Short mmCIF file of C-alpha atoms in Angstrom, two decimals:
data_model
loop_
_atom_site.label_atom_id
_atom_site.label_comp_id
_atom_site.label_asym_id
_atom_site.label_seq_id
_atom_site.Cartn_x
_atom_site.Cartn_y
_atom_site.Cartn_z
CA MET A 1 -33.34 51.07 -62.38
CA ALA A 2 -31.45 54.01 -62.58
CA ARG A 3 -31.96 56.31 -65.59
CA HIS A 4 -29.14 56.58 -68.15
CA PHE A 5 -26.68 58.92 -67.72
CA GLN A 6 -26.90 60.66 -71.14
CA ASP A 7 -25.97 64.01 -72.13
CA ARG A 8 -28.73 65.39 -74.29
CA SER A 9 -27.29 68.48 -75.41
CA GLY A 10 -28.74 69.39 -78.83
CA GLU A 11 -31.89 67.52 -78.28
CA ASP A 12 -34.74 68.96 -80.58
CA SER A 13 -37.91 69.72 -78.86
CA GLY A 14 -40.37 67.09 -79.72
CA ASN A 15 -37.91 64.93 -81.35
CA VAL A 16 -38.00 61.24 -79.85
CA LYS A 17 -34.69 60.79 -81.48
CA LEU A 18 -32.04 61.29 -78.56
CA HIS A 19 -28.22 61.66 -78.83
CA ALA A 20 -25.20 60.77 -76.73
CA PRO A 21 -22.35 62.77 -77.72
CA ALA A 22 -19.98 59.82 -76.46
CA THR A 23 -21.41 57.43 -78.62
CA ARG A 24 -19.58 59.01 -82.03
CA ARG A 25 -16.42 58.77 -79.81
CA ASN A 26 -16.56 55.19 -78.99
CA ARG A 27 -18.54 53.32 -81.57
CA ASP A 28 -15.75 52.72 -83.90
CA ALA A 29 -13.51 51.04 -81.28
CA ILE A 30 -16.24 49.15 -79.78
CA LEU A 31 -17.31 47.93 -83.23
CA GLU A 32 -13.75 46.64 -83.96
CA VAL A 33 -14.25 44.40 -80.77
CA LEU A 34 -17.55 43.09 -81.80
CA ARG A 35 -16.26 42.12 -85.10
CA GLN A 36 -13.65 40.23 -83.36
CA VAL A 37 -15.64 38.27 -80.84
CA LEU A 38 -19.01 37.80 -81.91
CA PRO A 39 -20.28 34.91 -84.05
CA HIS A 40 -21.06 35.67 -87.59
CA GLU A 41 -24.76 34.89 -87.32
CA GLY A 42 -27.34 34.37 -84.52
CA ILE A 43 -28.94 36.75 -82.28
CA LEU A 44 -27.28 39.53 -80.18
CA LEU A 45 -29.41 41.25 -77.54
CA GLU A 46 -28.39 44.62 -76.49
CA VAL A 47 -29.22 45.18 -72.77
CA ALA A 48 -30.09 48.84 -71.83
CA SER A 49 -29.45 50.18 -75.45
CA GLY A 50 -29.82 53.86 -74.33
CA THR A 51 -30.46 56.07 -77.29
CA GLY A 52 -30.32 53.61 -79.99
CA GLU A 53 -27.13 54.98 -81.67
CA HIS A 54 -25.03 51.87 -81.29
CA ALA A 55 -27.55 49.70 -82.57
CA ALA A 56 -28.14 51.81 -85.32
CA TRP A 57 -24.47 52.17 -86.32
CA MET A 58 -23.07 48.80 -85.64
CA ALA A 59 -26.19 46.58 -86.68
CA PRO A 60 -25.80 47.38 -90.35
CA GLN A 61 -21.96 46.57 -90.20
CA LEU A 62 -22.76 43.12 -88.67
CA LEU A 63 -24.98 41.46 -91.00
CA PRO A 64 -26.36 38.95 -91.03
CA LEU A 65 -26.26 38.88 -87.09
CA VAL A 66 -29.54 39.91 -85.60
CA TRP A 67 -29.24 42.95 -83.38
CA GLN A 68 -31.97 42.78 -80.65
CA PRO A 69 -32.13 46.28 -78.64
CA SER A 70 -33.59 46.91 -75.48
CA ASP A 71 -34.48 49.24 -72.52
CA ALA A 72 -36.46 49.83 -69.63
CA ASP A 73 -37.18 53.47 -70.28
CA PRO A 74 -40.03 54.31 -72.60
CA ALA A 75 -38.30 57.38 -73.73
CA MET A 76 -35.14 55.50 -75.15
CA ARG A 77 -37.24 52.65 -76.52
CA ALA A 78 -38.77 55.32 -78.68
CA SER A 79 -35.70 56.92 -79.44
CA ILE A 80 -34.06 53.44 -80.50
CA ALA A 81 -36.79 52.98 -82.87
CA ALA A 82 -36.17 56.22 -84.35
CA HIS A 83 -32.61 55.85 -84.88
CA SER A 84 -33.31 52.18 -86.12
CA GLU A 85 -36.05 53.52 -88.74
CA GLU A 86 -33.49 55.99 -90.11
CA ALA A 87 -30.81 53.08 -90.28
CA ASN A 88 -33.13 50.92 -92.28
CA SER A 89 -31.26 47.76 -91.83
CA PRO A 90 -32.87 44.36 -91.72
CA ASN A 91 -31.39 43.10 -88.92
CA ILE A 92 -32.14 45.33 -86.34
CA MET A 93 -35.39 44.21 -84.54
CA PRO A 94 -37.95 46.78 -82.80
CA PRO A 95 -36.85 47.37 -79.12
CA LEU A 96 -37.82 45.39 -76.37
CA ASN A 97 -38.86 46.63 -72.82
CA LEU A 98 -36.19 44.80 -70.91
CA GLU A 99 -35.67 45.78 -67.12
CA VAL A 100 -32.28 43.97 -66.09
CA HIS A 101 -33.65 43.07 -62.44
CA SER A 102 -36.46 41.19 -63.84
CA ASP A 103 -36.31 37.25 -63.39
CA LEU A 104 -38.03 37.01 -66.82
CA TRP A 105 -36.50 38.63 -69.67
CA PRO A 106 -38.60 39.15 -72.82
CA LEU A 107 -36.21 37.23 -75.11
CA SER A 108 -35.52 33.77 -73.67
CA ARG A 109 -32.57 32.70 -75.87
CA ALA A 110 -29.64 34.72 -77.57
CA ASP A 111 -26.29 33.70 -78.77
CA ALA A 112 -24.48 36.99 -77.50
CA LEU A 113 -25.18 39.77 -75.11
CA PHE A 114 -24.02 43.45 -75.29
CA CYS A 115 -23.95 45.86 -72.59
CA CYS A 116 -22.37 49.31 -72.85
CA ASN A 117 -21.86 52.06 -69.97
CA LEU A 118 -24.48 50.63 -67.73
CA LEU A 119 -22.75 49.32 -64.53
CA HIS A 120 -21.67 52.51 -63.35
CA ILE A 121 -24.88 54.25 -63.53
CA ALA A 122 -27.07 51.63 -61.84
CA PRO A 123 -27.02 50.01 -58.28
CA TRP A 124 -24.82 46.90 -57.72
CA THR A 125 -27.51 44.85 -57.90
CA ALA A 126 -27.80 45.61 -61.65
CA CYS A 127 -24.54 43.87 -62.45
CA GLU A 128 -25.82 40.96 -60.28
CA ALA A 129 -28.99 40.98 -62.23
CA LEU A 130 -27.18 41.29 -65.63
CA MET A 131 -24.85 38.13 -64.90
CA SER A 132 -27.71 36.19 -63.91
CA GLY A 133 -29.71 37.20 -66.80
CA ALA A 134 -26.78 36.44 -69.11
CA ALA A 135 -26.56 32.94 -67.61
CA ARG A 136 -30.29 32.04 -68.10
CA THR A 137 -30.35 33.75 -71.75
CA LEU A 138 -26.95 32.40 -73.36
CA SER A 139 -26.56 28.89 -74.47
CA PRO A 140 -22.98 27.43 -73.40
CA GLY A 141 -20.32 29.03 -75.24
CA GLY A 142 -22.29 32.39 -75.73
CA LEU A 143 -20.78 35.74 -75.17
CA LEU A 144 -21.58 38.47 -73.04
CA VAL A 145 -19.56 41.56 -73.85
CA ILE A 146 -19.43 44.81 -71.45
CA TYR A 147 -18.04 48.04 -72.36
CA GLY A 148 -17.35 51.02 -70.02
CA PRO A 149 -14.79 52.42 -67.28
CA PHE A 150 -13.73 50.02 -64.38
CA LYS A 151 -11.18 50.31 -61.54
CA ARG A 152 -8.40 47.27 -61.62
CA GLY A 153 -7.22 46.00 -58.07
CA GLY A 154 -9.27 48.60 -56.33
CA GLU A 155 -7.59 51.38 -58.21
CA HIS A 156 -8.64 53.82 -60.78
CA THR A 157 -6.80 53.56 -64.11
CA ALA A 158 -6.61 57.33 -64.75
CA PRO A 159 -7.59 60.47 -62.92
CA SER A 160 -10.16 61.19 -65.36
CA ASN A 161 -11.79 57.81 -64.38
CA ALA A 162 -11.43 58.83 -60.41
CA ALA A 163 -13.06 62.43 -61.09
CA PHE A 164 -16.08 60.73 -63.25
CA ASP A 165 -16.43 58.49 -60.14
CA ARG A 166 -16.86 61.14 -57.74
CA GLN A 167 -19.20 62.88 -59.95
CA LEU A 168 -21.43 59.82 -60.19
CA ARG A 169 -21.34 59.17 -56.47
CA GLU A 170 -22.37 62.56 -56.04
CA GLU A 171 -25.37 62.47 -58.06
CA ASN A 172 -26.32 59.24 -56.53
CA ALA A 173 -24.35 57.26 -53.93
CA ALA A 174 -25.66 53.99 -55.44
CA TRP A 175 -23.35 54.53 -58.66
CA GLY A 176 -20.02 54.70 -59.32
CA VAL A 177 -16.93 52.91 -61.32
CA ARG A 178 -16.92 49.13 -60.65
CA ASP A 179 -14.23 47.28 -59.75
CA LEU A 180 -13.11 44.71 -62.52
CA GLU A 181 -12.81 41.93 -59.85
CA ALA A 182 -15.66 42.00 -58.55
CA VAL A 183 -17.65 42.18 -61.64
CA THR A 184 -15.72 39.00 -62.67
CA SER A 185 -16.60 37.46 -59.19
CA LYS A 186 -20.12 37.87 -59.86
CA ALA A 187 -19.99 36.59 -63.32
CA SER A 188 -18.15 33.66 -62.11
CA LEU A 189 -20.81 32.85 -59.57
CA ALA A 190 -23.23 33.01 -62.27
CA GLY A 191 -21.31 30.70 -64.80
CA LEU A 192 -19.68 33.20 -66.94
CA GLU A 193 -15.92 32.94 -67.64
CA LEU A 194 -13.83 35.93 -68.12
CA ARG A 195 -12.01 35.45 -71.56
CA ASP A 196 -10.62 38.56 -72.41
CA VAL A 197 -10.09 42.10 -71.04
CA ILE A 198 -9.56 44.58 -73.94
CA GLU A 199 -8.22 47.94 -73.33
CA MET A 200 -10.14 50.81 -75.09
CA PRO A 201 -9.66 54.41 -75.81
CA ALA A 202 -10.53 57.07 -73.04
CA ASN A 203 -9.42 54.61 -70.10
CA ASN A 204 -12.53 52.32 -70.72
CA LEU A 205 -12.17 48.32 -71.21
CA SER A 206 -14.46 45.87 -73.16
CA LEU A 207 -15.13 42.67 -70.84
CA VAL A 208 -15.62 39.28 -72.96
CA PHE A 209 -17.18 36.76 -70.68
CA THR A 210 -18.03 33.13 -72.25
CA ARG A 211 -21.25 31.30 -70.63
CA THR A 212 -19.59 27.97 -69.33
#
C-alpha cells in the first residue's frame, strides 16, 4: 500500500504525534457532512486514518457513535493513538492495523465507513479493495463516505486539481486524481449505490454510497 501523502512540517523530533496541515482546513466541512449522513449510534470504521487528527477532532463531536480508526502504517497508528489520548474521548477506539488490500479486515462489521484522501495516493487497486471491503463489512443500508479530489466526466474540476494530479503522477505513476465515474462503477460492482455527491471546499468532493 502506498504511503500517506502527508506534509509533516513542524513535526517535533521524537514525537510520534504527526500533523497534516490540510486537516485543519477541511475538518469542519467534512464533519458537517458526517453529521448529516451518519447514523447517530453504531460503529464507524475509518479506513486509512493517517495522522489520526480527523478522529481526534470529529469523534468527540459525534458521540455516541463509536469511531474506529485504522491504518496499515505503524508510524501512523502511533500518531493516531497519541492524538486520541490527547482528545480523551470515550468513543475513540485504539487504532487497528488495516491493509485495505487484505481479504480479511480486522473489523468484521461496521455501520459506516469513512475514507479521507486515500484514493489519489494509492494504486487503483486500492479503490477496488476499498469497495470490496466495504461490501463485506457494511450491513445493507450501511454507508461509505469518501472524501477527496475527483475528476468528473474525465475532466478536472479546477486547474489546481490538474496541477495536483501532475504532481502525484510525477511522484508515483500509480497515483493520481481518480475519475468519479470510474469510482462509482467499481462501487456498483461491489453492491454499493451512489447516494450523493457533495461539493466541498478547495474543489474536493464527498461521495456517499449505500450498501444495497
